[in-house]
């Protein structure tokens, strides 16, 4: 129904980005940008259980991506939501 309707905001049926914002950040997200946590971590990946794994190096991050995103997917591809 709505997923098949051709509107400028339905990225399932149009190519590219919609003409305006899809959503807005909440207050907590804006405050986190202004006062970030003191951490050496530069990367994160979803563990697909509602938690995240944080890494300080790209090498460590790539291992985590393989562990949490690629190993259980057909062809080793991460499920990024795109079909």
C-alpha positions in Angstrom: 0.0 0.0 0.0 2.1 3.0 1.2 5.3 1.3 0.3 4.2 1.1 -3.3 2.8 4.7 -3.6 5.0 6.9 -5.8 5.6 10.0 -3.7 8.8 12.2 -3.5 9.6 10.8 -0.1 9.1 7.1 -0.9 12.7 5.9 -1.5 11.4 2.4 -2.2 10.0 3.6 -5.5 12.1 6.7 -6.4 15.8 6.9 -7.0 17.9 9.3 -4.9 17.2 11.4 -1.8 13.8 12.9 -0.9 13.3 16.7 -1.3 13.5 17.4 2.4 14.4 15.9 5.8 13.1 12.4 6.7 13.3 13.0 10.4 14.8 15.4 13.0 17.2 14.5 15.8 15.9 14.6 19.4 17.2 16.8 22.2 19.5 14.0 23.6 21.2 13.5 20.2 21.8 17.3 19.9 23.3 17.5 23.4 25.5 14.5 22.7 26.9 16.3 19.7 27.6 19.4 21.8 29.1 17.4 24.7 30.5 14.1 23.3 31.6 11.4 25.7 35.3 11.3 26.4 36.3 8.1 24.6 39.0 6.9 22.3 36.5 5.0 20.2 36.1 6.1 16.6 34.0 3.3 15.1 30.9 1.3 16.0 28.9 -1.5 14.6 25.5 -3.0 15.5 25.6 -6.4 17.1 22.0 -6.9 15.8 20.7 -7.4 19.4 20.1 -3.8 20.3 23.7 -3.2 21.4 26.8 -1.9 19.6 30.5 -2.8 19.5 32.9 0.2 19.7 36.4 0.2 18.2 39.4 2.5 18.4 41.1 1.3 15.1 39.9 0.6 11.6 41.4 -2.9 11.8 39.4 -3.7 15.0 36.3 -2.2 13.4 36.6 -4.3 10.3 36.9 -7.5 12.4 33.8 -6.5 14.3 31.9 -5.8 11.1 32.8 -9.3 9.8 31.8 -10.8 13.2 28.5 -9.1 13.7 27.3 -8.2 10.2 28.9 -10.4 7.5 29.5 -13.9 8.9 25.8 -15.0 9.0 24.7 -13.4 5.8 24.4 -15.2 2.4 27.4 -14.3 0.4 29.0 -12.5 3.3 27.2 -9.3 2.5 25.9 -7.1 5.4 22.2 -6.5 5.6 22.0 -2.7 5.2 18.3 -2.6 4.6 18.6 -2.0 0.8 17.0 -4.6 -1.5 
